Short mmCIF file of C-alpha atoms in Angstrom, two decimals:
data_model
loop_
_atom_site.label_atom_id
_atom_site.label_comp_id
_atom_site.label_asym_id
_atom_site.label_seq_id
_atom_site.Cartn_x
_atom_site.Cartn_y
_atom_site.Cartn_z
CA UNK A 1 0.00 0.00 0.00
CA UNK A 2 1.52 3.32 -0.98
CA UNK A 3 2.20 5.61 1.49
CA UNK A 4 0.03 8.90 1.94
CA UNK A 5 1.83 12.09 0.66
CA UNK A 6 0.73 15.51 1.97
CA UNK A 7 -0.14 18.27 -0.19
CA UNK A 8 2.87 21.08 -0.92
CA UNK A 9 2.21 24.37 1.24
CA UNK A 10 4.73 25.66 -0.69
CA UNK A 11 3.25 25.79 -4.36
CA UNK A 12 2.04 29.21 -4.78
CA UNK A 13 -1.30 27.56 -7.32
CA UNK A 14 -2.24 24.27 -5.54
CA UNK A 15 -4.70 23.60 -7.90
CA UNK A 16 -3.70 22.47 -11.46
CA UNK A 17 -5.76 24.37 -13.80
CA UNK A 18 -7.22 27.31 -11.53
CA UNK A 19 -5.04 29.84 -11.67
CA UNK A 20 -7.57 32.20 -9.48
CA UNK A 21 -6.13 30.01 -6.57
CA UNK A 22 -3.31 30.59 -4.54
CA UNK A 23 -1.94 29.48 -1.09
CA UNK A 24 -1.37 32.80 0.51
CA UNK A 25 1.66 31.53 3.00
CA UNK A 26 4.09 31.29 -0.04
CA UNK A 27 2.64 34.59 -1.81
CA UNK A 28 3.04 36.98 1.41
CA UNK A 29 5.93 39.19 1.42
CA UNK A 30 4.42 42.21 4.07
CA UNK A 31 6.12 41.90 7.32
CA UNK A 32 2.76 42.95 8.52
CA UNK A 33 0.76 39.77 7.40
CA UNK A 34 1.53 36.46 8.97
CA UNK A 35 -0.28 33.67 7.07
CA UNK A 36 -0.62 29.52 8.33
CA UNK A 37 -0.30 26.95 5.85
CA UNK A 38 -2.36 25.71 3.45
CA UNK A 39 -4.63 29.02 3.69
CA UNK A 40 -6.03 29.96 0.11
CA UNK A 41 -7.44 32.85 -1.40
CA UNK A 42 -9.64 32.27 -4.61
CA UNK A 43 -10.28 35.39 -7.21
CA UNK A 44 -10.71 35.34 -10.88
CA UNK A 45 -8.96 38.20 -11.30
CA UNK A 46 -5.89 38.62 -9.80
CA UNK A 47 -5.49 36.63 -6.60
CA UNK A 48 -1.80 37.10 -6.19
CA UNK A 49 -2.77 41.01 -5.70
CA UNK A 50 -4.06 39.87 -2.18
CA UNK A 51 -1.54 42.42 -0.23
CA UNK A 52 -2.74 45.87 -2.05
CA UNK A 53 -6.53 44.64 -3.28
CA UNK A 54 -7.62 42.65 0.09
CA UNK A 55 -5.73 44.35 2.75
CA UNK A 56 -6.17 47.57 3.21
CA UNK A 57 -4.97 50.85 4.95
CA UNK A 58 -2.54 48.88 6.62
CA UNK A 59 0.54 51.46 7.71
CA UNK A 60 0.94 49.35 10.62
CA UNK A 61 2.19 48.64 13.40
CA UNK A 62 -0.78 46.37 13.89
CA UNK A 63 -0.58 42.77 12.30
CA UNK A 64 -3.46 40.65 9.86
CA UNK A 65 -2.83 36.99 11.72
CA UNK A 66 -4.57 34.27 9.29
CA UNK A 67 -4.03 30.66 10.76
CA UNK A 68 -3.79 27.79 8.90
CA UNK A 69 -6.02 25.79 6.53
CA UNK A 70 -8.27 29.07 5.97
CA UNK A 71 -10.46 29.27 2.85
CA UNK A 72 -11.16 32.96 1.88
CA UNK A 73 -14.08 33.58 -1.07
CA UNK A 74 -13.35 36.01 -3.49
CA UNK A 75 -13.80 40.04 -2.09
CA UNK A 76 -12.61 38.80 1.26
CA UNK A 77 -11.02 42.20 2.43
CA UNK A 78 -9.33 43.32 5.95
CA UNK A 79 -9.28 46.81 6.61
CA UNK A 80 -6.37 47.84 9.12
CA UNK A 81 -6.25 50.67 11.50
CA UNK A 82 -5.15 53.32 8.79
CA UNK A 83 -8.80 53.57 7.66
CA UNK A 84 -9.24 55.24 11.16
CA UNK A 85 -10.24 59.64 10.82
CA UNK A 86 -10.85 61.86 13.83
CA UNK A 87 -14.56 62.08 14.64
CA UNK A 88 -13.89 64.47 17.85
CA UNK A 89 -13.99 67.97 15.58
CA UNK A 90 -16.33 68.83 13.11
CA UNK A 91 -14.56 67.14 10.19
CA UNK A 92 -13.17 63.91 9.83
CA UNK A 93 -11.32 64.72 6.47
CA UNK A 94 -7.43 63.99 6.76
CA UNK A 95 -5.65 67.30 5.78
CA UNK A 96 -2.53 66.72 6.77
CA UNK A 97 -2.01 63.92 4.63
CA UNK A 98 -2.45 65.90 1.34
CA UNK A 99 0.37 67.95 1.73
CA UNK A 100 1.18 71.85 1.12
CA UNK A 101 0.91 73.97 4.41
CA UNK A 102 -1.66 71.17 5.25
CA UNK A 103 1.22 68.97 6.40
CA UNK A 104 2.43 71.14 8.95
CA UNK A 105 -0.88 69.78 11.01
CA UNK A 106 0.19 66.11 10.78
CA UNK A 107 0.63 65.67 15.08
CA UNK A 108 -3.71 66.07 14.69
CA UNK A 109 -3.72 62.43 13.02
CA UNK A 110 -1.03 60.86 15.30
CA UNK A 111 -2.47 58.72 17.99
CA UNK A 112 -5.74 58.17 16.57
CA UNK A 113 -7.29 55.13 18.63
CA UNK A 114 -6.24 51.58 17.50
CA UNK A 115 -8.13 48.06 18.14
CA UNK A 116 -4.97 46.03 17.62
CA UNK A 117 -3.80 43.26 15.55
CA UNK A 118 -6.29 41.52 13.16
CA UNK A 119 -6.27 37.49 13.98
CA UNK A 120 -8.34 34.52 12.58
CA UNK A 121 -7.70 31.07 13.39
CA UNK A 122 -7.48 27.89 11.93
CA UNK A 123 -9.91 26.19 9.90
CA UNK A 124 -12.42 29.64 9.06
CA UNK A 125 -14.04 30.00 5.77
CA UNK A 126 -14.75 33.52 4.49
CA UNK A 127 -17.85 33.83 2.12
CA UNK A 128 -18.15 36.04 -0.94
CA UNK A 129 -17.49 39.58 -0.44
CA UNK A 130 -17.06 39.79 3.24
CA UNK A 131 -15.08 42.51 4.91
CA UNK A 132 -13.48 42.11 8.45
CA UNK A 133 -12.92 45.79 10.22
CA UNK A 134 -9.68 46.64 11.94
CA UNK A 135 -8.91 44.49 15.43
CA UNK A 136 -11.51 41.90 14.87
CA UNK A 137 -10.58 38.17 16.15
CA UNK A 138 -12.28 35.44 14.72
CA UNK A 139 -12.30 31.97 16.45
CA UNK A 140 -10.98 28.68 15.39
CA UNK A 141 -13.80 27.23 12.95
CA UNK A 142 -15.76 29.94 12.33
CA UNK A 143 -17.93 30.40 9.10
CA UNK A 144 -18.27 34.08 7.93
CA UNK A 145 -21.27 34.33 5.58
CA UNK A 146 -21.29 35.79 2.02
CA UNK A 147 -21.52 40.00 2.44
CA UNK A 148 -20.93 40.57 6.26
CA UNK A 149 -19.35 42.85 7.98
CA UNK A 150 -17.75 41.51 10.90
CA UNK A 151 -17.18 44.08 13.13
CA UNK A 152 -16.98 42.45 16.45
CA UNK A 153 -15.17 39.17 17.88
CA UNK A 154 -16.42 35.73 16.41
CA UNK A 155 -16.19 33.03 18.82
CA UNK A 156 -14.96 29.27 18.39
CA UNK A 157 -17.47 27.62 15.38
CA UNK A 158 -18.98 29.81 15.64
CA UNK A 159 -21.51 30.88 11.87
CA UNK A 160 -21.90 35.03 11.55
CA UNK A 161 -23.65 36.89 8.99
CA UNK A 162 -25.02 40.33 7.74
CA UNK A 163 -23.66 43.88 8.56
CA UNK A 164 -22.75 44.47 10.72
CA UNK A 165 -22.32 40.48 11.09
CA UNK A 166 -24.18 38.75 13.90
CA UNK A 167 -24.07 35.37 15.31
CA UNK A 168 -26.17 33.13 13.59
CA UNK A 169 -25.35 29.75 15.81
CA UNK A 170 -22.57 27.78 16.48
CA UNK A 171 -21.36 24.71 14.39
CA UNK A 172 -21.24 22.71 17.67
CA UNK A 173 -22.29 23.21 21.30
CA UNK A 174 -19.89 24.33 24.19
CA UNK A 175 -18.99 20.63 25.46
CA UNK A 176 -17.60 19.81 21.63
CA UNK A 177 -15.89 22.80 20.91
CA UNK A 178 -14.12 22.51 23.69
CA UNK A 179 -13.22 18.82 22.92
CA UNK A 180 -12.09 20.24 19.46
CA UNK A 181 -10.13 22.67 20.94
CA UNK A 182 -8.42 20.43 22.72
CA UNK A 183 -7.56 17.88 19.52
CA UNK A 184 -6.72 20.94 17.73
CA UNK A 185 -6.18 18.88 14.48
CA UNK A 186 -4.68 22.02 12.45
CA UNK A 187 -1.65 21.55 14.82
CA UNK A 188 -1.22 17.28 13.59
CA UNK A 189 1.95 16.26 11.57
CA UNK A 190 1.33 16.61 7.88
CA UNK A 191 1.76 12.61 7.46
CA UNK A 192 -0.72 11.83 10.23
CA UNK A 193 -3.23 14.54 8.82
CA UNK A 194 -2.94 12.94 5.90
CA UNK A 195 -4.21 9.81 7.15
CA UNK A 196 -7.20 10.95 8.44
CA UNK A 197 -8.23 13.66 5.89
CA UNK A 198 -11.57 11.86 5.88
CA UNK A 199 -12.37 12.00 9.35
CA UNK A 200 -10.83 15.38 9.48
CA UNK A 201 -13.43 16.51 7.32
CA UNK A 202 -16.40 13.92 7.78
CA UNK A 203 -16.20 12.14 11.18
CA UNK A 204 -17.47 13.30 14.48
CA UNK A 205 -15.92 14.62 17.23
CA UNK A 206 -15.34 11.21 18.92
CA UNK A 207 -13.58 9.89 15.52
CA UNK A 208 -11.31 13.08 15.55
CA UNK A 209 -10.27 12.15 19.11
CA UNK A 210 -9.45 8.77 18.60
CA UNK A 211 -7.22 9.81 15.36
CA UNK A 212 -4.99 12.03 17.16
CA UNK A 213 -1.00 11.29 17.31
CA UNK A 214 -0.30 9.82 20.35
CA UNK A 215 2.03 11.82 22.96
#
């Protein structure tokens, strides 16, 4: 019996033929972005733009964290603490950073208020067109439904949607998430996840358990 052989996180097109998808890990080149394995964006236009068409506003410092095996629809976009404007004086417009005598006024946008890095787990999918607002986290397993606008936390499995996005349910109750959680499969050897792709993807939580590598 041949022996199982992982997939390549390090092939920028994992898929022969479809060109409009690309592992992000290998494609990456912002300090600013820190992507897991096996995490794919899919456009038909030009998915390798991901750092300038899907991320956006970000100066920094703050980080976009993307764990691993992460499936983003096309449109998924992050916008970063840069899109932040004053709102405590009657305008909100950014003079300073349009330069002439305008520039001498740049200390009014320094220290505008921040929400932090940007991180998603492992194992989320991103529907069509969603956006994710600066500082958001979004739990292990999550599904983020085509169009929202996540602007607040997303726990563990859980399913949001709509804008601004709102928890529909969760994929599992409390007692399994935590169980899954705890197996934490995205975190297996490549040759043992390859083993158990199918119950990765089709078993239950009790069949998950029982495939993990032993200590």
């Amino acid at each position: 019996m041949p022996v199982p052989v992982p997939a390549d996180p390090t092939v920028l097109h994992p898929m022969p033929g479809q060109p409009r998808v690309v592992l992000l890990k290998p494609l990456v080149t912002s300090p600013l972005i820190e992507v897991g394995e096996f995490s794919y964006y899919d456009d038909p236009d030009d998915p390798t733009a991901f750092e300038t068409r899907n991320v956006l506003y970000h100066y920094g410092p703050e980080k976009l964290v993307i764990g691993k095996y992460c499936a983003l629809g096309t449109g998924t976009r992050f916008l970063m603490n840069g899109a932040n404007h004053r709102m405590d004086g009657p305008s909100t417009f950014p003079f300073p950073t349009m330069g002439g005598s305008w520039a001498e006024h740049f200390d009014l946008l320094t220290g505008l208020p921040g929400r932090g890095d940007t991180v998603v787990g492992n194992d989320v999918w991103f529907g069509h067109g969603s956006t994710v607002l600066p500082g958001v986290r979004i739990g292990h397993g999550a599904i983020i439904a085509a169009g929202s606008v996540v602007t607040s936390d997303v726990p563990d499995y859980g399913i949001v949607g709509g804008n601004p996005a709102r928890l529909i349910r969760t994929r599992y109750d409390a007692g399994d998430i935590a169980r899954l959680l705890a197996v934490a499969w995205w975190d297996w050897p490549a040759a043992h996840l390859t083993r158990h792709v199918r119950t990765v993807m089709s078993g239950s939580v009790a069949d998950l358990e029982a495939a993990a590598p032993g200590d």
